[in-house]
Amino acid sequence: MLNRKHIILLVSFLAIAAIMFVGCKKQEGEVKKTVISVKGSDTMVNLAQKWAEVYMQKNPNVSIQVTGGGSGTGVASLLNGTTDLANSSRELKASEYETAKQKNVTPNVYEVALDGIALIVHPQNKIDSLTIKQVSDIFSGKITNWEQLGGPDMMITLYGRENSSGTYEFFKDHVLGKDASGKQIDYATSTQVLQGTAALGEAVAKDVKGIGYGGVGYFAERNDVKILHIKKDENSPAISPVENNKVKYDVIWSGDYSISRYLYCFTNGEATGELKNYMDFILSPEGQKLVESMEYIPLPQK
């Protein structure tokens, strides 16, 4: 017959056994999550987070970790093997393809959306439109006073992005352009460098002398900055990438708005497994609808 001590020991043993059994069952029932690392473009980070959020809701066995840092940071991480997916607001450079070759990385390029780069000024600025040449002269430091453009007599404050930004690179290549000898025109040394498009927008909103650039999706619904109309040259019409606080898809798709570009995702080789499923989602009608909802430009329907 069991005495009190034996009963207490038996109960304790059974309790411990039950806990261990439940714990083992829980571990057996747990599904290990697939982790996808996404890094890169600050222009794309809000869109990338929305894609990840919706995909994870539909696929609870997947964890998608999204960080910004700029297109260059994302590409470098892909080449170093520290991210699965690099977001970029520019194409890969020849030097990056060369580095990829040295590291046995095969970049696979996905066009996932489009974007227009907006030129923004303070709402009190009387200037409404600029030519591409004027924009180049402003950001290279040739034009330094708004009076030179028909505005008030006040010095221009330049706001730009850090050199790891794809927007910085694209704007430099496609807007600043090259001089008569074919040499790349550089940004004026007076340009105030800001980390991220949101910070740039805040700076211009507080500076009546300021001008900056960034993805149009960040500024379309804002009333504290003014988006300028852009002309290809003096004889071309002045075109805005927005109308009634909405991005105008048609002028981006057609190229009529001069400063537009594709947005990209890069993978090492063709995506497979869960990463392929995620890319399929991004390119699907549902994924492209999210592009639209986030004020970017979806891919043209074929």
PDB file of C-alpha atoms in Angstrom:
ATOM      1  CA  MET A   1       0.000   0.000   0.000  1.00  0.00           C
ATOM      2  CA  LEU A   2       1.312   3.431  -1.000  1.00  0.00           C
ATOM      3  CA  ASN A   3       2.076   5.863   1.766  1.00  0.00           C
ATOM      4  CA  ARG A   4       1.737   9.660   1.499  1.00  0.00           C
ATOM      5  CA  LYS A   5       5.358  10.111   0.366  1.00  0.00           C
ATOM      6  CA  HIS A   6       4.982   7.548  -2.398  1.00  0.00           C
ATOM      7  CA  ILE A   7       1.747   9.160  -3.603  1.00  0.00           C
ATOM      8  CA  ILE A   8       3.391  12.617  -3.784  1.00  0.00           C
ATOM      9  CA  LEU A   9       6.328  11.208  -5.761  1.00  0.00           C
ATOM     10  CA  LEU A  10       3.994   9.381  -8.151  1.00  0.00           C
ATOM     11  CA  VAL A  11       1.860  12.470  -8.765  1.00  0.00           C
ATOM     12  CA  SER A  12       4.993  14.575  -9.383  1.00  0.00           C
ATOM     13  CA  PHE A  13       6.348  11.987 -11.826  1.00  0.00           C
ATOM     14  CA  LEU A  14       3.071  11.847 -13.746  1.00  0.00           C
ATOM     15  CA  ALA A  15       2.886  15.652 -13.897  1.00  0.00           C
ATOM     16  CA  ILE A  16       6.420  15.909 -15.264  1.00  0.00           C
ATOM     17  CA  ALA A  17       5.727  13.156 -17.794  1.00  0.00           C
ATOM     18  CA  ALA A  18       2.569  14.934 -18.948  1.00  0.00           C
ATOM     19  CA  ILE A  19       4.441  18.218 -19.446  1.00  0.00           C
ATOM     20  CA  MET A  20       7.180  16.484 -21.407  1.00  0.00           C
ATOM     21  CA  PHE A  21       4.589  14.678 -23.542  1.00  0.00           C
ATOM     22  CA  VAL A  22       2.733  17.907 -24.356  1.00  0.00           C
ATOM     23  CA  GLY A  23       6.030  19.665 -25.095  1.00  0.00           C
ATOM     24  CA  CYS A  24       7.112  16.916 -27.461  1.00  0.00           C
ATOM     25  CA  LYS A  25       3.736  16.976 -29.198  1.00  0.00           C
ATOM     26  CA  LYS A  26       3.965  20.750 -29.575  1.00  0.00           C
ATOM     27  CA  GLN A  27       7.413  20.475 -31.128  1.00  0.00           C
ATOM     28  CA  GLU A  28       6.212  17.752 -33.476  1.00  0.00           C
ATOM     29  CA  GLY A  29       3.242  19.931 -34.462  1.00  0.00           C
ATOM     30  CA  GLU A  30       5.269  23.068 -35.078  1.00  0.00           C
ATOM     31  CA  VAL A  31       6.030  23.876 -38.717  1.00  0.00           C
ATOM     32  CA  LYS A  32       9.430  25.425 -39.275  1.00  0.00           C
ATOM     33  CA  LYS A  33       8.990  28.741 -41.043  1.00  0.00           C
ATOM     34  CA  THR A  34      10.759  29.538 -44.298  1.00  0.00           C
ATOM     35  CA  VAL A  35      12.609  32.847 -43.872  1.00  0.00           C
ATOM     36  CA  ILE A  36      13.047  35.161 -46.867  1.00  0.00           C
ATOM     37  CA  SER A  37      15.406  38.104 -46.450  1.00  0.00           C
ATOM     38  CA  VAL A  38      14.668  41.229 -48.540  1.00  0.00           C
ATOM     39  CA  LYS A  39      16.998  44.235 -48.583  1.00  0.00           C
ATOM     40  CA  GLY A  40      17.607  47.331 -50.683  1.00  0.00           C
ATOM     41  CA  SER A  41      15.832  50.298 -52.220  1.00  0.00           C
ATOM     42  CA  ASP A  42      14.395  52.888 -49.826  1.00  0.00           C
ATOM     43  CA  THR A  43      12.094  53.991 -52.657  1.00  0.00           C
ATOM     44  CA  MET A  44      10.569  50.499 -52.651  1.00  0.00           C
ATOM     45  CA  VAL A  45      10.620  49.740 -48.924  1.00  0.00           C
ATOM     46  CA  ASN A  46       6.967  50.665 -48.228  1.00  0.00           C
ATOM     47  CA  LEU A  47       5.808  48.613 -51.203  1.00  0.00           C
ATOM     48  CA  ALA A  48       8.067  45.702 -50.222  1.00  0.00           C
ATOM     49  CA  GLN A  49       6.659  45.723 -46.690  1.00  0.00           C
ATOM     50  CA  LYS A  50       3.099  45.666 -48.030  1.00  0.00           C
ATOM     51  CA  TRP A  51       3.866  42.726 -50.347  1.00  0.00           C
ATOM     52  CA  ALA A  52       5.463  40.877 -47.419  1.00  0.00           C
ATOM     53  CA  GLU A  53       2.592  41.641 -45.037  1.00  0.00           C
ATOM     54  CA  VAL A  54      -0.107  40.354 -47.381  1.00  0.00           C
ATOM     55  CA  TYR A  55       1.894  37.293 -48.442  1.00  0.00           C
ATOM     56  CA  MET A  56       2.603  36.276 -44.836  1.00  0.00           C
ATOM     57  CA  GLN A  57      -1.090  36.606 -43.970  1.00  0.00           C
ATOM     58  CA  LYS A  58      -1.832  34.075 -46.708  1.00  0.00           C
ATOM     59  CA  ASN A  59       1.210  31.916 -45.921  1.00  0.00           C
ATOM     60  CA  PRO A  60       1.793  31.759 -42.148  1.00  0.00           C
ATOM     61  CA  ASN A  61       4.629  29.260 -42.664  1.00  0.00           C
ATOM     62  CA  VAL A  62       6.717  32.027 -44.292  1.00  0.00           C
ATOM     63  CA  SER A  63       8.561  34.885 -42.573  1.00  0.00           C
ATOM     64  CA  ILE A  64       9.667  37.763 -44.835  1.00  0.00           C
ATOM     65  CA  GLN A  65      12.135  40.216 -43.326  1.00  0.00           C
ATOM     66  CA  VAL A  66      12.286  43.552 -45.184  1.00  0.00           C
ATOM     67  CA  THR A  67      14.898  46.271 -44.664  1.00  0.00           C
ATOM     68  CA  GLY A  68      15.930  49.317 -46.712  1.00  0.00           C
ATOM     69  CA  GLY A  69      19.356  50.920 -46.872  1.00  0.00           C
ATOM     70  CA  GLY A  70      19.405  51.794 -50.567  1.00  0.00           C
ATOM     71  CA  SER A  71      19.647  49.882 -53.829  1.00  0.00           C
ATOM     72  CA  GLY A  72      23.432  49.615 -53.602  1.00  0.00           C
ATOM     73  CA  THR A  73      23.181  48.073 -50.153  1.00  0.00           C
ATOM     74  CA  GLY A  74      20.673  45.499 -51.390  1.00  0.00           C
ATOM     75  CA  VAL A  75      22.772  44.542 -54.402  1.00  0.00           C
ATOM     76  CA  ALA A  76      25.933  44.251 -52.269  1.00  0.00           C
ATOM     77  CA  SER A  77      24.060  41.990 -49.838  1.00  0.00           C
ATOM     78  CA  LEU A  78      22.862  39.763 -52.682  1.00  0.00           C
ATOM     79  CA  LEU A  79      26.408  39.467 -54.046  1.00  0.00           C
ATOM     80  CA  ASN A  80      27.724  38.677 -50.551  1.00  0.00           C
ATOM     81  CA  GLY A  81      25.065  36.034 -49.982  1.00  0.00           C
ATOM     82  CA  THR A  82      23.458  37.835 -47.028  1.00  0.00           C
ATOM     83  CA  THR A  83      20.028  38.414 -48.580  1.00  0.00           C
ATOM     84  CA  ASP A  84      17.696  36.325 -50.735  1.00  0.00           C
ATOM     85  CA  LEU A  85      16.135  39.222 -52.599  1.00  0.00           C
ATOM     86  CA  ALA A  86      17.536  42.651 -53.466  1.00  0.00           C
ATOM     87  CA  ASN A  87      15.161  45.518 -54.228  1.00  0.00           C
ATOM     88  CA  SER A  88      16.538  48.145 -56.585  1.00  0.00           C
ATOM     89  CA  SER A  89      15.256  51.336 -58.173  1.00  0.00           C
ATOM     90  CA  ARG A  90      17.972  51.147 -60.830  1.00  0.00           C
ATOM     91  CA  GLU A  91      19.517  48.604 -63.149  1.00  0.00           C
ATOM     92  CA  LEU A  92      22.597  46.638 -62.153  1.00  0.00           C
ATOM     93  CA  LYS A  93      25.900  48.328 -62.989  1.00  0.00           C
ATOM     94  CA  ALA A  94      28.564  46.709 -65.163  1.00  0.00           C
ATOM     95  CA  SER A  95      30.878  46.661 -62.125  1.00  0.00           C
ATOM     96  CA  GLU A  96      28.230  44.765 -60.125  1.00  0.00           C
ATOM     97  CA  TYR A  97      27.870  42.166 -62.870  1.00  0.00           C
ATOM     98  CA  GLU A  98      31.653  41.768 -62.804  1.00  0.00           C
ATOM     99  CA  THR A  99      31.670  41.341 -59.022  1.00  0.00           C
ATOM    100  CA  ALA A 100      28.829  38.825 -59.328  1.00  0.00           C
ATOM    101  CA  LYS A 101      30.883  36.811 -61.814  1.00  0.00           C
ATOM    102  CA  GLN A 102      33.852  36.766 -59.447  1.00  0.00           C
ATOM    103  CA  LYS A 103      31.640  35.555 -56.596  1.00  0.00           C
ATOM    104  CA  ASN A 104      29.843  32.920 -58.732  1.00  0.00           C
ATOM    105  CA  VAL A 105      26.558  34.790 -58.365  1.00  0.00           C
ATOM    106  CA  THR A 106      24.134  34.860 -61.302  1.00  0.00           C
ATOM    107  CA  PRO A 107      21.819  37.874 -60.930  1.00  0.00           C
ATOM    108  CA  ASN A 108      18.302  37.244 -62.151  1.00  0.00           C
ATOM    109  CA  VAL A 109      16.317  40.399 -62.911  1.00  0.00           C
ATOM    110  CA  TYR A 110      12.586  40.845 -62.288  1.00  0.00           C
ATOM    111  CA  GLU A 111      10.788  44.024 -63.374  1.00  0.00           C
ATOM    112  CA  VAL A 112       8.159  44.395 -60.648  1.00  0.00           C
ATOM    113  CA  ALA A 113       6.736  47.934 -60.981  1.00  0.00           C
ATOM    114  CA  LEU A 114       7.403  51.382 -62.411  1.00  0.00           C
ATOM    115  CA  ASP A 115       7.991  54.732 -60.792  1.00  0.00           C
ATOM    116  CA  GLY A 116       8.270  58.364 -61.766  1.00  0.00           C
ATOM    117  CA  ILE A 117      10.781  60.620 -60.055  1.00  0.00           C
ATOM    118  CA  ALA A 118       9.091  63.818 -58.954  1.00  0.00           C
ATOM    119  CA  LEU A 119      10.797  67.193 -58.550  1.00  0.00           C
ATOM    120  CA  ILE A 120       9.366  68.897 -55.482  1.00  0.00           C
ATOM    121  CA  VAL A 121       9.492  72.462 -54.149  1.00  0.00           C
ATOM    122  CA  HIS A 122       7.794  74.354 -51.332  1.00  0.00           C
ATOM    123  CA  PRO A 123       4.118  75.189 -52.110  1.00  0.00           C
ATOM    124  CA  GLN A 124       4.902  78.930 -51.901  1.00  0.00           C
ATOM    125  CA  ASN A 125       7.442  78.637 -54.726  1.00  0.00           C
ATOM    126  CA  LYS A 126       5.983  80.320 -57.845  1.00  0.00           C
ATOM    127  CA  ILE A 127       7.880  78.087 -60.278  1.00  0.00           C
ATOM    128  CA  ASP A 128       5.556  75.453 -61.783  1.00  0.00           C
ATOM    129  CA  SER A 129       7.658  73.800 -64.490  1.00  0.00           C
ATOM    130  CA  LEU A 130      11.269  73.154 -65.461  1.00  0.00           C
ATOM    131  CA  THR A 131      13.065  71.590 -68.412  1.00  0.00           C
ATOM    132  CA  ILE A 132      15.381  68.618 -67.920  1.00  0.00           C
ATOM    133  CA  LYS A 133      18.308  70.922 -68.782  1.00  0.00           C
ATOM    134  CA  GLN A 134      17.251  73.406 -66.094  1.00  0.00           C
ATOM    135  CA  VAL A 135      16.965  70.605 -63.522  1.00  0.00           C
ATOM    136  CA  SER A 136      20.451  69.418 -64.471  1.00  0.00           C
ATOM    137  CA  ASP A 137      21.830  72.956 -64.150  1.00  0.00           C
ATOM    138  CA  ILE A 138      20.171  73.377 -60.737  1.00  0.00           C
ATOM    139  CA  PHE A 139      21.523  70.160 -59.212  1.00  0.00           C
ATOM    140  CA  SER A 140      24.985  70.557 -60.749  1.00  0.00           C
ATOM    141  CA  GLY A 141      25.267  74.068 -59.288  1.00  0.00           C
ATOM    142  CA  LYS A 142      25.142  76.112 -62.523  1.00  0.00           C
ATOM    143  CA  ILE A 143      21.854  77.727 -61.503  1.00  0.00           C
ATOM    144  CA  THR A 144      21.963  78.871 -57.880  1.00  0.00           C
ATOM    145  CA  ASN A 145      19.168  81.454 -57.546  1.00  0.00           C
ATOM    146  CA  TRP A 146      15.436  81.077 -58.237  1.00  0.00           C
ATOM    147  CA  GLU A 147      15.568  84.482 -59.947  1.00  0.00           C
ATOM    148  CA  GLN A 148      17.500  82.845 -62.821  1.00  0.00           C
ATOM    149  CA  LEU A 149      14.357  80.781 -63.511  1.00  0.00           C
ATOM    150  CA  GLY A 150      11.841  83.615 -63.269  1.00  0.00           C
ATOM    151  CA  GLY A 151      11.233  83.199 -59.563  1.00  0.00           C
ATOM    152  CA  PRO A 152      12.044  85.402 -56.567  1.00  0.00           C
ATOM    153  CA  ASP A 153      15.547  86.550 -55.699  1.00  0.00           C
ATOM    154  CA  MET A 154      16.566  83.820 -53.261  1.00  0.00           C
ATOM    155  CA  MET A 155      19.294  81.203 -53.253  1.00  0.00           C
ATOM    156  CA  ILE A 156      18.324  77.613 -54.104  1.00  0.00           C
ATOM    157  CA  THR A 157      18.755  74.940 -51.427  1.00  0.00           C
ATOM    158  CA  LEU A 158      19.450  71.499 -52.903  1.00  0.00           C
ATOM    159  CA  TYR A 159      18.251  68.324 -51.214  1.00  0.00           C
ATOM    160  CA  GLY A 160      19.391  64.933 -52.510  1.00  0.00           C
ATOM    161  CA  ARG A 161      19.854  61.292 -51.610  1.00  0.00           C
ATOM    162  CA  GLU A 162      22.884  59.361 -50.351  1.00  0.00           C
ATOM    163  CA  ASN A 163      25.118  57.736 -52.979  1.00  0.00           C
ATOM    164  CA  SER A 164      23.950  54.219 -52.064  1.00  0.00           C
ATOM    165  CA  SER A 165      20.472  55.172 -53.282  1.00  0.00           C
ATOM    166  CA  GLY A 166      19.248  53.893 -56.630  1.00  0.00           C
ATOM    167  CA  THR A 167      17.323  57.142 -57.053  1.00  0.00           C
ATOM    168  CA  TYR A 168      20.603  59.058 -56.616  1.00  0.00           C
ATOM    169  CA  GLU A 169      22.211  56.922 -59.327  1.00  0.00           C
ATOM    170  CA  PHE A 170      19.270  57.090 -61.740  1.00  0.00           C
ATOM    171  CA  PHE A 171      18.866  60.851 -61.334  1.00  0.00           C
ATOM    172  CA  LYS A 172      22.586  61.391 -61.875  1.00  0.00           C
ATOM    173  CA  ASP A 173      22.661  59.254 -65.037  1.00  0.00           C
ATOM    174  CA  HIS A 174      19.363  60.287 -66.628  1.00  0.00           C
ATOM    175  CA  VAL A 175      18.857  63.875 -65.450  1.00  0.00           C
ATOM    176  CA  LEU A 176      22.249  65.410 -64.709  1.00  0.00           C
ATOM    177  CA  GLY A 177      23.590  63.563 -67.727  1.00  0.00           C
ATOM    178  CA  LYS A 178      26.913  64.266 -69.451  1.00  0.00           C
ATOM    179  CA  ASP A 179      28.633  67.428 -70.591  1.00  0.00           C
ATOM    180  CA  ALA A 180      29.654  68.280 -74.171  1.00  0.00           C
ATOM    181  CA  SER A 181      32.833  66.207 -73.833  1.00  0.00           C
ATOM    182  CA  GLY A 182      30.891  63.149 -72.642  1.00  0.00           C
ATOM    183  CA  LYS A 183      31.959  63.429 -69.012  1.00  0.00           C
ATOM    184  CA  GLN A 184      29.397  62.594 -66.324  1.00  0.00           C
ATOM    185  CA  ILE A 185      28.014  65.708 -64.632  1.00  0.00           C
ATOM    186  CA  ASP A 186      28.147  65.473 -60.837  1.00  0.00           C
ATOM    187  CA  TYR A 187      25.961  66.875 -58.092  1.00  0.00           C
ATOM    188  CA  ALA A 188      26.827  70.267 -56.637  1.00  0.00           C
ATOM    189  CA  THR A 189      28.872  69.947 -53.463  1.00  0.00           C
ATOM    190  CA  SER A 190      26.286  72.134 -51.707  1.00  0.00           C
ATOM    191  CA  THR A 191      23.641  69.400 -52.018  1.00  0.00           C
ATOM    192  CA  GLN A 192      22.317  68.403 -48.609  1.00  0.00           C
ATOM    193  CA  VAL A 193      22.298  64.605 -48.466  1.00  0.00           C
ATOM    194  CA  LEU A 194      19.363  62.965 -46.669  1.00  0.00           C
ATOM    195  CA  GLN A 195      18.736  59.351 -45.693  1.00  0.00           C
ATOM    196  CA  GLY A 196      15.486  58.358 -47.387  1.00  0.00           C
ATOM    197  CA  THR A 197      12.807  59.980 -49.515  1.00  0.00           C
ATOM    198  CA  ALA A 198      10.538  60.705 -46.552  1.00  0.00           C
ATOM    199  CA  ALA A 199      13.239  62.813 -44.868  1.00  0.00           C
ATOM    200  CA  LEU A 200      13.836  64.665 -48.121  1.00  0.00           C
ATOM    201  CA  GLY A 201      10.137  65.484 -48.419  1.00  0.00           C
ATOM    202  CA  GLU A 202      10.040  66.814 -44.859  1.00  0.00           C
ATOM    203  CA  ALA A 203      13.045  69.047 -45.526  1.00  0.00           C
ATOM    204  CA  VAL A 204      11.563  70.616 -48.666  1.00  0.00           C
ATOM    205  CA  ALA A 205       8.196  71.111 -46.953  1.00  0.00           C
ATOM    206  CA  LYS A 206       9.933  73.322 -44.379  1.00  0.00           C
ATOM    207  CA  ASP A 207      12.201  75.250 -46.775  1.00  0.00           C
ATOM    208  CA  VAL A 208      10.712  77.811 -49.166  1.00  0.00           C
ATOM    209  CA  LYS A 209      14.067  77.902 -51.036  1.00  0.00           C
ATOM    210  CA  GLY A 210      14.367  74.130 -51.338  1.00  0.00           C
ATOM    211  CA  ILE A 211      14.110  71.646 -54.191  1.00  0.00           C
ATOM    212  CA  GLY A 212      14.446  67.864 -54.048  1.00  0.00           C
ATOM    213  CA  TYR A 213      13.629  64.685 -55.946  1.00  0.00           C
ATOM    214  CA  GLY A 214      12.195  61.265 -55.151  1.00  0.00           C
ATOM    215  CA  GLY A 215       9.697  58.566 -56.046  1.00  0.00           C
ATOM    216  CA  VAL A 216       6.409  60.198 -56.984  1.00  0.00           C
ATOM    217  CA  GLY A 217       4.451  57.739 -54.830  1.00  0.00           C
ATOM    218  CA  TYR A 218       5.864  59.389 -51.703  1.00  0.00           C
ATOM    219  CA  PHE A 219       4.601  62.844 -52.675  1.00  0.00           C
ATOM    220  CA  ALA A 220       1.411  62.344 -54.696  1.00  0.00           C
ATOM    221  CA  GLU A 221      -0.997  62.812 -51.791  1.00  0.00           C
ATOM    222  CA  ARG A 222       1.018  65.445 -49.919  1.00  0.00           C
ATOM    223  CA  ASN A 223      -0.130  69.054 -49.870  1.00  0.00           C
ATOM    224  CA  ASP A 224       2.935  70.447 -48.085  1.00  0.00           C
ATOM    225  CA  VAL A 225       5.134  70.119 -51.200  1.00  0.00           C
ATOM    226  CA  LYS A 226       4.484  71.026 -54.827  1.00  0.00           C
ATOM    227  CA  ILE A 227       5.300  68.592 -57.644  1.00  0.00           C
ATOM    228  CA  LEU A 228       6.699  70.392 -60.687  1.00  0.00           C
ATOM    229  CA  HIS A 229       5.749  69.828 -64.310  1.00  0.00           C
ATOM    230  CA  ILE A 230       8.718  68.646 -66.378  1.00  0.00           C
ATOM    231  CA  LYS A 231       9.559  69.441 -70.016  1.00  0.00           C
ATOM    232  CA  LYS A 232      11.928  67.351 -72.136  1.00  0.00           C
ATOM    233  CA  ASP A 233      13.121  70.585 -73.732  1.00  0.00           C
ATOM    234  CA  GLU A 234      11.947  74.147 -74.292  1.00  0.00           C
ATOM    235  CA  ASN A 235       9.609  73.137 -77.129  1.00  0.00           C
ATOM    236  CA  SER A 236       7.973  70.178 -75.340  1.00  0.00           C
ATOM    237  CA  PRO A 237       4.814  70.282 -73.238  1.00  0.00           C
ATOM    238  CA  ALA A 238       5.156  70.513 -69.469  1.00  0.00           C
ATOM    239  CA  ILE A 239       3.922  67.235 -67.967  1.00  0.00           C
ATOM    240  CA  SER A 240       3.109  66.383 -64.368  1.00  0.00           C
ATOM    241  CA  PRO A 241       3.270  62.802 -63.068  1.00  0.00           C
ATOM    242  CA  VAL A 242       0.225  63.451 -60.842  1.00  0.00           C
ATOM    243  CA  GLU A 243      -3.330  64.692 -61.195  1.00  0.00           C
ATOM    244  CA  ASN A 244      -5.732  65.303 -58.301  1.00  0.00           C
ATOM    245  CA  ASN A 245      -3.191  63.766 -55.898  1.00  0.00           C
ATOM    246  CA  LYS A 246      -3.044  60.544 -57.917  1.00  0.00           C
ATOM    247  CA  VAL A 247      -0.167  59.207 -59.989  1.00  0.00           C
ATOM    248  CA  LYS A 248      -0.833  59.347 -63.749  1.00  0.00           C
ATOM    249  CA  TYR A 249      -0.029  55.867 -65.054  1.00  0.00           C
ATOM    250  CA  ASP A 250      -0.410  56.740 -68.730  1.00  0.00           C
ATOM    251  CA  VAL A 251       2.419  59.306 -68.841  1.00  0.00           C
ATOM    252  CA  ILE A 252       4.750  56.862 -67.050  1.00  0.00           C
ATOM    253  CA  TRP A 253       3.886  53.885 -69.265  1.00  0.00           C
ATOM    254  CA  SER A 254       4.241  55.975 -72.436  1.00  0.00           C
ATOM    255  CA  GLY A 255       7.454  57.688 -71.328  1.00  0.00           C
ATOM    256  CA  ASP A 256       5.878  61.116 -71.895  1.00  0.00           C
ATOM    257  CA  TYR A 257       6.914  61.997 -68.357  1.00  0.00           C
ATOM    258  CA  SER A 258      10.659  62.226 -68.847  1.00  0.00           C
ATOM    259  CA  ILE A 259      11.915  60.968 -65.484  1.00  0.00           C
ATOM    260  CA  SER A 260      10.461  57.479 -65.132  1.00  0.00           C
ATOM    261  CA  ARG A 261      11.974  54.055 -64.511  1.00  0.00           C
ATOM    262  CA  TYR A 262      11.353  50.403 -63.722  1.00  0.00           C
ATOM    263  CA  LEU A 263      11.701  49.049 -60.198  1.00  0.00           C
ATOM    264  CA  TYR A 264      13.441  45.706 -59.829  1.00  0.00           C
ATOM    265  CA  CYS A 265      13.900  42.639 -57.673  1.00  0.00           C
ATOM    266  CA  PHE A 266      17.153  40.701 -58.086  1.00  0.00           C
ATOM    267  CA  THR A 267      17.768  37.104 -57.024  1.00  0.00           C
ATOM    268  CA  ASN A 268      20.794  34.830 -57.274  1.00  0.00           C
ATOM    269  CA  GLY A 269      19.772  32.679 -60.202  1.00  0.00           C
ATOM    270  CA  GLU A 270      16.152  32.029 -61.056  1.00  0.00           C
ATOM    271  CA  ALA A 271      14.007  31.995 -57.923  1.00  0.00           C
ATOM    272  CA  THR A 272      12.972  28.536 -56.702  1.00  0.00           C
ATOM    273  CA  GLY A 273      10.836  27.099 -53.920  1.00  0.00           C
ATOM    274  CA  GLU A 274       9.127  29.576 -51.601  1.00  0.00           C
ATOM    275  CA  LEU A 275      11.097  32.486 -53.086  1.00  0.00           C
ATOM    276  CA  LYS A 276       9.629  31.655 -56.511  1.00  0.00           C
ATOM    277  CA  ASN A 277       6.155  31.513 -54.985  1.00  0.00           C
ATOM    278  CA  TYR A 278       6.738  34.949 -53.501  1.00  0.00           C
ATOM    279  CA  MET A 279       7.943  36.405 -56.813  1.00  0.00           C
ATOM    280  CA  ASP A 280       4.936  34.862 -58.571  1.00  0.00           C
ATOM    281  CA  PHE A 281       2.720  36.636 -56.032  1.00  0.00           C
ATOM    282  CA  ILE A 282       4.451  39.995 -56.609  1.00  0.00           C
ATOM    283  CA  LEU A 283       3.934  39.697 -60.373  1.00  0.00           C
ATOM    284  CA  SER A 284       0.360  38.395 -60.071  1.00  0.00           C
ATOM    285  CA  PRO A 285      -2.722  40.627 -60.510  1.00  0.00           C
ATOM    286  CA  GLU A 286      -3.047  40.703 -56.703  1.00  0.00           C
ATOM    287  CA  GLY A 287       0.566  41.765 -56.224  1.00  0.00           C
ATOM    288  CA  GLN A 288       0.242  44.433 -58.906  1.00  0.00           C
ATOM    289  CA  LYS A 289      -2.958  45.698 -57.296  1.00  0.00           C
ATOM    290  CA  LEU A 290      -0.894  46.326 -54.167  1.00  0.00           C
ATOM    291  CA  VAL A 291       1.558  48.325 -56.305  1.00  0.00           C
ATOM    292  CA  GLU A 292      -1.367  50.531 -57.307  1.00  0.00           C
ATOM    293  CA  SER A 293      -2.704  50.847 -53.759  1.00  0.00           C
ATOM    294  CA  MET A 294       0.715  52.046 -52.563  1.00  0.00           C
ATOM    295  CA  GLU A 295       0.777  54.837 -55.203  1.00  0.00           C
ATOM    296  CA  TYR A 296       3.388  53.217 -57.428  1.00  0.00           C
ATOM    297  CA  ILE A 297       2.770  52.334 -61.062  1.00  0.00           C
ATOM    298  CA  PRO A 298       1.838  48.704 -61.832  1.00  0.00           C
ATOM    299  CA  LEU A 299       3.345  46.934 -64.821  1.00  0.00           C
ATOM    300  CA  PRO A 300       1.484  47.568 -68.103  1.00  0.00           C
ATOM    301  CA  GLN A 301      -1.092  44.884 -68.803  1.00  0.00           C
ATOM    302  CA  LYS A 302      -0.071  42.699 -71.732  1.00  0.00           C
TER     303      LYS A 302
END
